[in-house]
Tab-separated table of C-alpha atoms in Angstrom:
chain	number	residue	atom	x	y	z
A	1	UNK	CA	16.789	41.533	368.278
A	2	UNK	CA	15.042	40.796	371.291
A	3	UNK	CA	14.959	42.359	374.641
A	4	UNK	CA	16.373	41.434	377.623
A	5	UNK	CA	19.582	39.612	376.116
A	6	UNK	CA	23.314	39.308	377.609
A	7	UNK	CA	25.476	41.189	375.754
A	8	UNK	CA	27.714	38.965	374.374
A	9	UNK	CA	24.326	37.334	372.660
A	10	UNK	CA	23.093	40.875	371.140
A	11	UNK	CA	26.399	41.448	370.061
A	12	UNK	CA	27.442	37.966	368.559
A	13	UNK	CA	23.502	38.272	366.635
A	14	UNK	CA	24.436	41.679	365.168
A	15	UNK	CA	27.779	40.274	364.020
A	16	UNK	CA	26.827	37.362	362.345
A	17	UNK	CA	23.870	39.926	360.859
A	18	UNK	CA	26.342	42.170	359.237
A	19	UNK	CA	28.365	38.728	358.067
A	20	UNK	CA	25.608	37.678	356.363
A	21	UNK	CA	24.904	40.456	354.948
A	22	UNK	CA	27.958	41.270	353.787
A	23	UNK	CA	28.319	37.829	352.123
A	24	UNK	CA	25.040	38.511	349.936
A	25	UNK	CA	26.479	42.001	349.008
A	26	UNK	CA	29.584	40.909	348.039
A	27	UNK	CA	27.766	38.109	346.065
A	28	UNK	CA	25.360	40.056	343.930
A	29	UNK	CA	27.647	41.234	340.724
A	30	UNK	CA	28.546	37.157	340.353
A	31	UNK	CA	24.932	36.406	340.685
A	32	UNK	CA	23.620	38.931	337.860
A	33	UNK	CA	26.418	37.026	335.933
A	34	UNK	CA	25.251	33.147	336.729
A	35	UNK	CA	21.296	32.587	336.521
A	36	UNK	CA	21.705	29.412	338.413
A	37	UNK	CA	23.427	30.901	341.494
A	38	UNK	CA	20.031	33.346	341.691
A	39	UNK	CA	17.940	30.891	344.025
A	40	UNK	CA	20.360	30.677	346.088
A	41	UNK	CA	21.239	33.930	346.748
A	42	UNK	CA	17.729	35.042	346.841
A	43	UNK	CA	17.058	32.943	349.896
A	44	UNK	CA	20.376	34.309	351.359
A	45	UNK	CA	18.818	37.552	350.901
A	46	UNK	CA	15.507	37.144	352.710
A	47	UNK	CA	17.438	35.891	356.006
A	48	UNK	CA	19.591	38.564	355.716
A	49	UNK	CA	16.425	40.817	355.616
A	50	UNK	CA	14.750	38.805	358.416
A	51	UNK	CA	17.766	39.015	360.658
A	52	UNK	CA	18.093	42.867	359.767
A	53	UNK	CA	14.973	43.782	360.461
A	54	UNK	CA	15.578	42.431	364.435
A	55	UNK	CA	18.743	44.883	364.507
A	56	UNK	CA	17.671	47.290	367.283
A	57	UNK	CA	18.348	50.480	364.325
A	58	UNK	CA	16.002	49.072	361.697
A	59	UNK	CA	13.522	47.731	364.210
A	60	UNK	CA	13.194	51.694	365.560
A	61	UNK	CA	13.138	52.802	362.026
A	62	UNK	CA	10.445	50.417	360.991
A	63	UNK	CA	8.600	50.742	364.222
A	64	UNK	CA	8.262	54.679	363.048
A	65	UNK	CA	6.433	53.801	360.065
A	66	UNK	CA	2.757	53.450	359.358
A	67	UNK	CA	2.874	49.560	359.108
A	68	UNK	CA	1.865	47.986	362.551
A	69	UNK	CA	4.437	46.231	365.185
A	70	UNK	CA	2.847	43.087	364.620
A	71	UNK	CA	1.847	43.167	360.424
A	72	UNK	CA	5.860	43.889	361.373
A	73	UNK	CA	6.550	40.509	363.392
A	74	UNK	CA	4.155	38.529	360.659
A	75	UNK	CA	6.074	39.925	357.929
A	76	UNK	CA	9.261	38.717	359.221
A	77	UNK	CA	8.056	35.338	360.338
A	78	UNK	CA	6.841	35.210	356.776
A	79	UNK	CA	10.972	35.935	355.210
A	80	UNK	CA	11.705	33.884	357.295
A	81	UNK	CA	9.589	31.107	356.224
A	82	UNK	CA	10.583	31.437	352.898
A	83	UNK	CA	13.939	31.993	353.094
A	84	UNK	CA	14.031	27.990	355.015
A	85	UNK	CA	11.947	26.521	352.228
A	86	UNK	CA	13.384	28.334	349.749
A	87	UNK	CA	17.364	26.795	351.115
A	88	UNK	CA	15.023	23.211	351.145
A	89	UNK	CA	13.739	23.765	347.688
A	90	UNK	CA	17.631	25.082	346.603
A	91	UNK	CA	19.025	21.752	348.163
A	92	UNK	CA	16.300	19.040	346.633
A	93	UNK	CA	17.243	21.173	343.083
A	94	UNK	CA	20.786	20.282	343.899
A	95	UNK	CA	20.509	16.746	343.668
A	96	UNK	CA	17.723	16.186	341.919
A	97	UNK	CA	14.725	15.156	344.071
A	98	UNK	CA	11.898	16.566	341.633
A	99	UNK	CA	9.064	14.900	343.773
A	100	UNK	CA	10.707	16.751	347.153
A	101	UNK	CA	10.628	20.217	345.247
A	102	UNK	CA	6.974	19.906	344.211
A	103	UNK	CA	6.007	18.849	347.399
A	104	UNK	CA	7.751	22.434	348.752
A	105	UNK	CA	6.334	24.078	345.712
A	106	UNK	CA	2.727	22.997	346.751
A	107	UNK	CA	3.194	23.017	351.148
A	108	UNK	CA	4.461	27.140	350.924
A	109	UNK	CA	1.193	28.586	349.981
A	110	UNK	CA	-0.399	27.117	352.853
A	111	UNK	CA	1.289	26.931	355.362
A	112	UNK	CA	1.849	31.135	354.725
A	113	UNK	CA	-1.607	31.565	354.539
A	114	UNK	CA	-2.612	29.531	357.677
A	115	UNK	CA	0.500	32.106	359.862
A	116	UNK	CA	-1.661	35.017	358.212
A	117	UNK	CA	-5.208	33.736	359.798
A	118	UNK	CA	-4.126	33.064	362.536
A	119	UNK	CA	-2.142	35.789	363.396
A	120	UNK	CA	-4.902	38.077	362.485
A	121	UNK	CA	-7.713	36.013	363.074
A	122	UNK	CA	-7.203	34.695	366.227
A	123	UNK	CA	-5.430	36.590	369.629
A	124	UNK	CA	-5.073	34.998	372.487
A	125	UNK	CA	-8.225	35.847	374.537
A	126	UNK	CA	-6.399	34.915	378.201
A	127	UNK	CA	-3.092	34.996	379.411
A	128	UNK	CA	-2.998	31.093	379.660
A	129	UNK	CA	-3.036	30.843	375.675
A	130	UNK	CA	-0.266	33.534	375.425
A	131	UNK	CA	3.547	32.718	375.201
A	132	UNK	CA	6.194	34.830	375.477
A	133	UNK	CA	6.672	36.695	372.169
A	134	UNK	CA	8.664	39.275	370.681
A	135	UNK	CA	6.695	42.858	370.820
A	136	UNK	CA	3.664	43.589	368.854
A	137	UNK	CA	3.984	39.380	367.506
A	138	UNK	CA	0.814	37.259	367.560
A	139	UNK	CA	0.842	35.984	371.211
A	140	UNK	CA	-1.211	32.452	370.392
A	141	UNK	CA	-0.131	29.030	370.317
A	142	UNK	CA	-1.137	27.791	367.688
A	143	UNK	CA	0.885	30.335	365.646
A	144	UNK	CA	4.235	29.928	367.324
A	145	UNK	CA	3.666	26.134	366.752
A	146	UNK	CA	3.062	26.448	363.481
A	147	UNK	CA	5.625	28.852	362.663
A	148	UNK	CA	8.555	26.279	364.714
A	149	UNK	CA	7.284	23.224	363.350
A	150	UNK	CA	7.784	24.399	359.997
A	151	UNK	CA	11.177	25.799	360.599
A	152	UNK	CA	12.107	22.540	362.454
A	153	UNK	CA	10.608	21.088	359.377
A	154	UNK	CA	12.471	22.881	356.628
A	155	UNK	CA	16.041	22.376	358.382
A	156	UNK	CA	16.015	18.867	359.420
A	157	UNK	CA	14.840	18.030	356.189
A	158	UNK	CA	17.618	20.270	354.422
A	159	UNK	CA	20.753	18.812	357.463
A	160	UNK	CA	19.749	15.409	356.077
A	161	UNK	CA	19.255	16.194	352.760
A	162	UNK	CA	23.077	18.875	352.762
A	163	UNK	CA	24.481	15.200	353.952
A	164	UNK	CA	23.772	13.370	351.249
A	165	UNK	CA	24.201	15.310	348.332
A	166	UNK	CA	27.797	17.012	350.147
A	167	UNK	CA	29.085	13.471	349.740
A	168	UNK	CA	28.095	12.999	346.053
A	169	UNK	CA	28.884	16.035	344.327
A	170	UNK	CA	31.375	15.793	342.208
A	171	UNK	CA	31.858	19.751	341.932
A	172	UNK	CA	34.458	20.360	345.523
A	173	UNK	CA	32.989	24.098	346.228
A	174	UNK	CA	28.939	22.640	345.828
A	175	UNK	CA	30.190	19.844	348.159
A	176	UNK	CA	31.494	22.187	351.191
A	177	UNK	CA	28.876	24.750	350.638
A	178	UNK	CA	26.389	21.634	351.060
A	179	UNK	CA	27.897	20.941	353.561
A	180	UNK	CA	28.268	24.652	355.594
A	181	UNK	CA	24.961	25.324	354.487
A	182	UNK	CA	23.629	21.823	356.640
A	183	UNK	CA	25.279	22.603	359.069
A	184	UNK	CA	23.838	25.923	359.264
A	185	UNK	CA	20.447	24.043	358.864
A	186	UNK	CA	21.641	22.036	362.274
A	187	UNK	CA	21.786	25.168	364.111
A	188	UNK	CA	18.756	26.564	363.177
A	189	UNK	CA	17.346	23.882	364.379
A	190	UNK	CA	18.167	23.611	367.363
A	191	UNK	CA	17.214	27.517	367.883
A	192	UNK	CA	13.570	26.700	366.806
A	193	UNK	CA	13.272	23.454	368.514
A	194	UNK	CA	14.070	25.830	372.024
A	195	UNK	CA	11.614	27.628	371.191
A	196	UNK	CA	9.550	24.990	370.765
A	197	UNK	CA	10.496	23.501	373.928
A	198	UNK	CA	9.646	26.910	374.984
A	199	UNK	CA	6.177	26.892	374.655
A	200	UNK	CA	5.924	23.678	377.078
A	201	UNK	CA	8.042	24.310	380.182
A	202	UNK	CA	10.302	27.350	381.059
A	203	UNK	CA	13.086	27.079	379.510
A	204	UNK	CA	14.860	30.362	382.098
A	205	UNK	CA	18.426	31.302	381.966
A	206	UNK	CA	18.874	28.663	379.112
A	207	UNK	CA	16.501	30.387	376.552
A	208	UNK	CA	18.241	33.531	376.670
A	209	UNK	CA	21.317	31.885	375.220
A	210	UNK	CA	19.472	30.070	371.997
A	211	UNK	CA	19.892	33.297	369.918
A	212	UNK	CA	23.556	32.385	369.841
A	213	UNK	CA	22.732	29.421	367.421
A	214	UNK	CA	20.623	31.183	365.260
A	215	UNK	CA	23.897	33.373	364.627
A	216	UNK	CA	26.071	30.551	363.960
A	217	UNK	CA	23.296	29.534	361.717
A	218	UNK	CA	23.725	32.813	359.782
A	219	UNK	CA	27.620	32.269	360.236
A	220	UNK	CA	27.517	29.342	358.496
A	221	UNK	CA	25.648	30.400	355.803
A	222	UNK	CA	27.688	33.199	354.869
A	223	UNK	CA	30.556	31.755	354.613
A	224	UNK	CA	28.215	28.900	352.427
A	225	UNK	CA	27.976	31.505	350.014
A	226	UNK	CA	31.469	33.052	349.771
A	227	UNK	CA	32.967	28.929	348.928
A	228	UNK	CA	33.797	29.732	345.818
A	229	UNK	CA	35.408	33.304	346.249
A	230	UNK	CA	36.688	32.152	349.906
A	231	UNK	CA	38.567	29.317	347.227
A	232	UNK	CA	39.508	31.605	344.698
A	233	UNK	CA	41.212	33.670	347.607
A	234	UNK	CA	43.212	30.218	348.574
A	235	UNK	CA	44.143	29.395	345.478
A	236	UNK	CA	45.584	33.094	344.786
A	237	UNK	CA	47.670	32.517	347.883
A	238	UNK	CA	48.937	29.151	346.889
A	239	UNK	CA	49.931	30.526	343.893
A	240	UNK	CA	51.874	33.797	345.281
A	241	UNK	CA	53.652	31.405	347.429
A	242	UNK	CA	54.861	29.096	344.603
A	243	UNK	CA	55.591	32.064	341.923
A	244	UNK	CA	57.802	33.671	345.310
A	245	UNK	CA	59.597	30.445	346.973
A	246	UNK	CA	60.311	29.195	342.934
A	247	UNK	CA	62.249	31.585	342.318
A	248	UNK	CA	65.698	31.690	343.931
A	249	UNK	CA	65.939	27.855	341.586
A	250	UNK	CA	64.314	29.134	338.492
A	251	UNK	CA	66.584	32.327	338.565
A	252	UNK	CA	69.866	29.888	338.838
A	253	UNK	CA	67.879	27.599	336.221
A	254	UNK	CA	67.297	30.302	332.831
A	255	UNK	CA	70.820	31.979	334.254
A	256	UNK	CA	72.798	28.719	333.739
A	257	UNK	CA	69.517	28.303	329.987
A	258	UNK	CA	68.269	31.749	329.277
A	259	UNK	CA	66.506	30.534	326.258
A	260	UNK	CA	64.448	28.543	328.458
A	261	UNK	CA	62.418	31.655	329.786
A	262	UNK	CA	59.573	33.271	328.049
A	263	UNK	CA	59.849	36.574	329.811
A	264	UNK	CA	62.289	37.912	331.784
A	265	UNK	CA	61.654	39.303	335.475
A	266	UNK	CA	64.731	40.711	337.190
A	267	UNK	CA	63.330	40.842	340.752
A	268	UNK	CA	61.653	39.009	343.077
A	269	UNK	CA	57.579	39.286	343.321
A	270	UNK	CA	57.772	41.351	340.276
A	271	UNK	CA	55.676	38.719	338.750
A	272	UNK	CA	53.159	39.150	341.552
A	273	UNK	CA	52.171	42.782	340.397
A	274	UNK	CA	50.042	41.333	337.679
A	275	UNK	CA	45.948	39.984	337.751
A	276	UNK	CA	46.090	37.503	340.489
A	277	UNK	CA	43.864	35.937	337.991
A	278	UNK	CA	46.954	34.918	335.762
A	279	UNK	CA	49.213	33.935	338.601
A	280	UNK	CA	47.871	30.037	337.972
A	281	UNK	CA	48.740	30.772	334.564
A	282	UNK	CA	52.633	31.945	335.853
A	283	UNK	CA	53.215	29.231	338.033
A	284	UNK	CA	52.953	26.667	335.522
A	285	UNK	CA	54.638	28.417	332.995
A	286	UNK	CA	57.619	28.133	335.874
A	287	UNK	CA	57.170	24.808	336.228
A	288	UNK	CA	57.512	24.164	332.029
A	289	UNK	CA	60.241	26.452	332.380
A	290	UNK	CA	62.134	24.921	335.197
A	291	UNK	CA	61.687	21.580	333.314
A	292	UNK	CA	63.488	22.518	330.420
A	293	UNK	CA	66.280	23.715	331.873
A	294	UNK	CA	66.434	20.634	333.566
A	295	UNK	CA	66.363	18.508	330.403
A	296	UNK	CA	69.620	20.642	328.958
A	297	UNK	CA	71.297	20.792	332.476
A	298	UNK	CA	71.124	16.340	331.721
A	299	UNK	CA	74.491	16.937	329.834
A	300	UNK	CA	76.665	18.857	332.631
A	301	UNK	CA	75.698	16.421	335.108
A	302	UNK	CA	76.812	12.274	334.841
A	303	UNK	CA	76.124	9.217	336.835
A	304	UNK	CA	79.139	10.228	339.266
A	305	UNK	CA	77.763	13.885	340.307
A	306	UNK	CA	74.330	12.060	341.404
A	307	UNK	CA	76.521	9.397	343.229
A	308	UNK	CA	78.559	12.027	344.956
A	309	UNK	CA	75.106	14.138	345.686
A	310	UNK	CA	73.827	10.735	347.028
A	311	UNK	CA	76.015	10.462	349.135
A	312	UNK	CA	76.900	13.432	350.560
A	313	UNK	CA	73.060	13.747	351.506
A	314	UNK	CA	73.701	10.631	353.302
A	315	UNK	CA	76.554	11.611	355.172
A	316	UNK	CA	74.564	15.004	356.227
A	317	UNK	CA	71.425	12.873	358.109
A	318	UNK	CA	68.305	13.997	356.074
A	319	UNK	CA	65.113	13.054	356.559
A	320	UNK	CA	63.949	10.462	353.887
A	321	UNK	CA	61.354	12.957	352.877
A	322	UNK	CA	64.165	15.219	352.447
A	323	UNK	CA	66.745	13.178	350.763
A	324	UNK	CA	65.383	13.172	347.337
A	325	UNK	CA	65.387	16.882	346.749
A	326	UNK	CA	68.263	17.637	348.111
A	327	UNK	CA	70.074	15.081	345.841
A	328	UNK	CA	68.189	16.910	342.987
A	329	UNK	CA	69.088	20.182	343.851
A	330	UNK	CA	72.905	19.073	344.217
A	331	UNK	CA	72.813	17.874	341.164
A	332	UNK	CA	71.060	20.882	339.334
A	333	UNK	CA	73.797	23.133	341.467
A	334	UNK	CA	76.900	21.163	339.665
A	335	UNK	CA	74.918	21.187	336.702
A	336	UNK	CA	74.312	25.128	336.275
A	337	UNK	CA	77.994	26.031	337.164
A	338	UNK	CA	79.143	23.578	335.036
A	339	UNK	CA	77.254	24.890	332.658
A	340	UNK	CA	77.559	28.866	332.947
A	341	UNK	CA	81.958	27.462	332.902
A	342	UNK	CA	80.796	25.167	329.800
A	343	UNK	CA	82.151	22.238	330.960
A	344	UNK	CA	80.342	18.934	329.672
A	345	UNK	CA	80.993	15.813	331.375
A	346	UNK	CA	82.157	13.940	328.083
A	347	UNK	CA	82.100	9.879	327.903
A	348	UNK	CA	79.502	9.471	331.058
A	349	UNK	CA	75.786	9.045	330.472
A	350	UNK	CA	73.759	11.711	331.897
A	351	UNK	CA	72.476	11.440	334.897
A	352	UNK	CA	68.759	11.553	334.160
A	353	UNK	CA	68.099	14.887	336.759
A	354	UNK	CA	64.159	15.609	336.310
A	355	UNK	CA	61.054	16.386	338.244
A	356	UNK	CA	58.197	14.211	339.142
A	357	UNK	CA	55.696	14.437	335.486
A	358	UNK	CA	52.027	13.577	337.736
A	359	UNK	CA	49.888	16.062	338.612
A	360	UNK	CA	50.584	19.806	338.259
A	361	UNK	CA	50.030	19.941	341.892
A	362	UNK	CA	52.381	17.867	342.785
A	363	UNK	CA	54.942	18.833	340.330
A	364	UNK	CA	54.703	21.696	342.356
A	365	UNK	CA	54.939	20.874	345.785
A	366	UNK	CA	57.645	18.676	344.883
A	367	UNK	CA	59.580	21.690	342.957
A	368	UNK	CA	58.677	23.793	345.837
A	369	UNK	CA	60.825	21.563	348.166
A	370	UNK	CA	63.769	21.590	345.478
A	371	UNK	CA	64.072	25.111	345.911
A	372	UNK	CA	64.135	25.047	349.734
A	373	UNK	CA	66.914	22.436	349.817
A	374	UNK	CA	68.339	24.042	346.565
A	375	UNK	CA	69.306	27.569	349.181
A	376	UNK	CA	69.764	24.847	352.041
A	377	UNK	CA	73.485	24.568	354.106
A	378	UNK	CA	73.674	21.147	352.620
A	379	UNK	CA	73.433	21.634	348.842
A	380	UNK	CA	75.739	24.948	349.020
A	381	UNK	CA	78.589	23.079	350.655
A	382	UNK	CA	78.000	20.157	348.228
A	383	UNK	CA	79.128	22.290	345.501
A	384	UNK	CA	82.177	23.437	347.804
A	385	UNK	CA	83.378	20.302	348.329
A	386	UNK	CA	82.688	18.657	345.291
A	387	UNK	CA	81.341	20.791	343.021
A	388	UNK	CA	82.818	23.276	340.071
A	389	UNK	CA	83.711	26.428	341.401
A	390	UNK	CA	81.206	29.018	339.540
A	391	UNK	CA	79.380	31.746	341.538
A	392	UNK	CA	75.418	30.356	341.123
A	393	UNK	CA	73.186	33.878	340.494
A	394	UNK	CA	70.562	32.089	343.352
A	395	UNK	CA	73.329	33.056	345.899
A	396	UNK	CA	74.127	36.563	344.995
A	397	UNK	CA	72.159	39.847	345.957
A	398	UNK	CA	68.151	39.726	343.980
A	399	UNK	CA	68.803	41.756	340.568
A	400	UNK	CA	69.265	40.592	337.213
A	401	UNK	CA	69.127	36.769	336.391
A	402	UNK	CA	70.175	37.344	333.112
A	403	UNK	CA	73.840	39.391	333.085
A	404	UNK	CA	73.577	42.283	330.394
A	405	UNK	CA	72.158	39.754	327.225
A	406	UNK	CA	70.610	41.610	324.570
A	407	UNK	CA	67.101	41.997	325.013
A	408	UNK	CA	66.182	40.375	321.641
A	409	UNK	CA	68.462	37.309	322.636
A	410	UNK	CA	66.883	36.769	326.441
A	411	UNK	CA	63.373	37.229	324.911
A	412	UNK	CA	63.982	34.588	322.593
A	413	UNK	CA	61.941	31.276	323.378
A	414	UNK	CA	62.099	27.714	321.738
A	415	UNK	CA	59.083	26.547	320.220
A	416	UNK	CA	57.226	24.299	321.869
């Protein structure tokens, strides 16, 4: 970390470095199981090491060792170049650009050799040839021109290739990861462009804030490294929300048609005590059981009930988007009450109540709308006005949804 930086800039550098280190360590177990992720993880690990060497506690610890300040500075810059070129190689490999991969492999050894030769073979002969640099770092213009132009070329190429391949990838996680890498490359490019510009003209106060761009680069690349984990967390949160919100509707349906339930859960949220990786299966099972129960209940709701529900919802003045779920919720409530009272609507054609049969995500969203409408005042008033007078378990305090049925009967599931 360079001395003289504003406190906010120094703090942001430390936080962004810590985020990148945490992301690298978090992904380590996954990398050990997935060899295809090791190149990306390795380049991010190199970036984390390079940035960590700038943190004051680590810089003090290294300066007390046998290596000279110049050796430490050159080592840090070599690691940074390896990381930049490694990211560029990963992007080229993701896009299947073999020619560019070979060019990167060919150029890296020459750039590193030239950096070391300039750093140790030539020093600034006078003040005019020297440039501002961290303590112990080479102060020759040629060294910083080579280092900065290498980073700038790698970052510019990486940004262009990430933008190109992010739109082509069919893997959404990879596409987002490449987009974040591209944004990180833009931030890194701005940092090195500012450093190169500083060789030609003093940047003044603006130069002290350049490390913000470097810190943003670290944050974006940490996020890119965690895309799959963040996506998994998002899916788990979505599944947990669906399990929780579908409970009232599902509870009422399986109370009316208990044999459709594969397993009984007596309290709301009990299902969430299992592993998050199992939640998606539980949501899918709830959708299937809800659909099966609705199919059974078709014999207890005729077209007369459906028309009454449509008229009731229209009179309530609900928006068009909420009308269809509310109508279905009204019919389901009446069908559940009729089923509990064992009152079939004889002589009428069934109302054909069912949910959308499209993609699972769309079906879940629609059922969530139905579940929300099911507990609404509009739907409850429909049953009180037109329906069968039988208590609905969804209106009772959360508890056993199946009454006191024998365990063997409650757990029995139909063959599918």
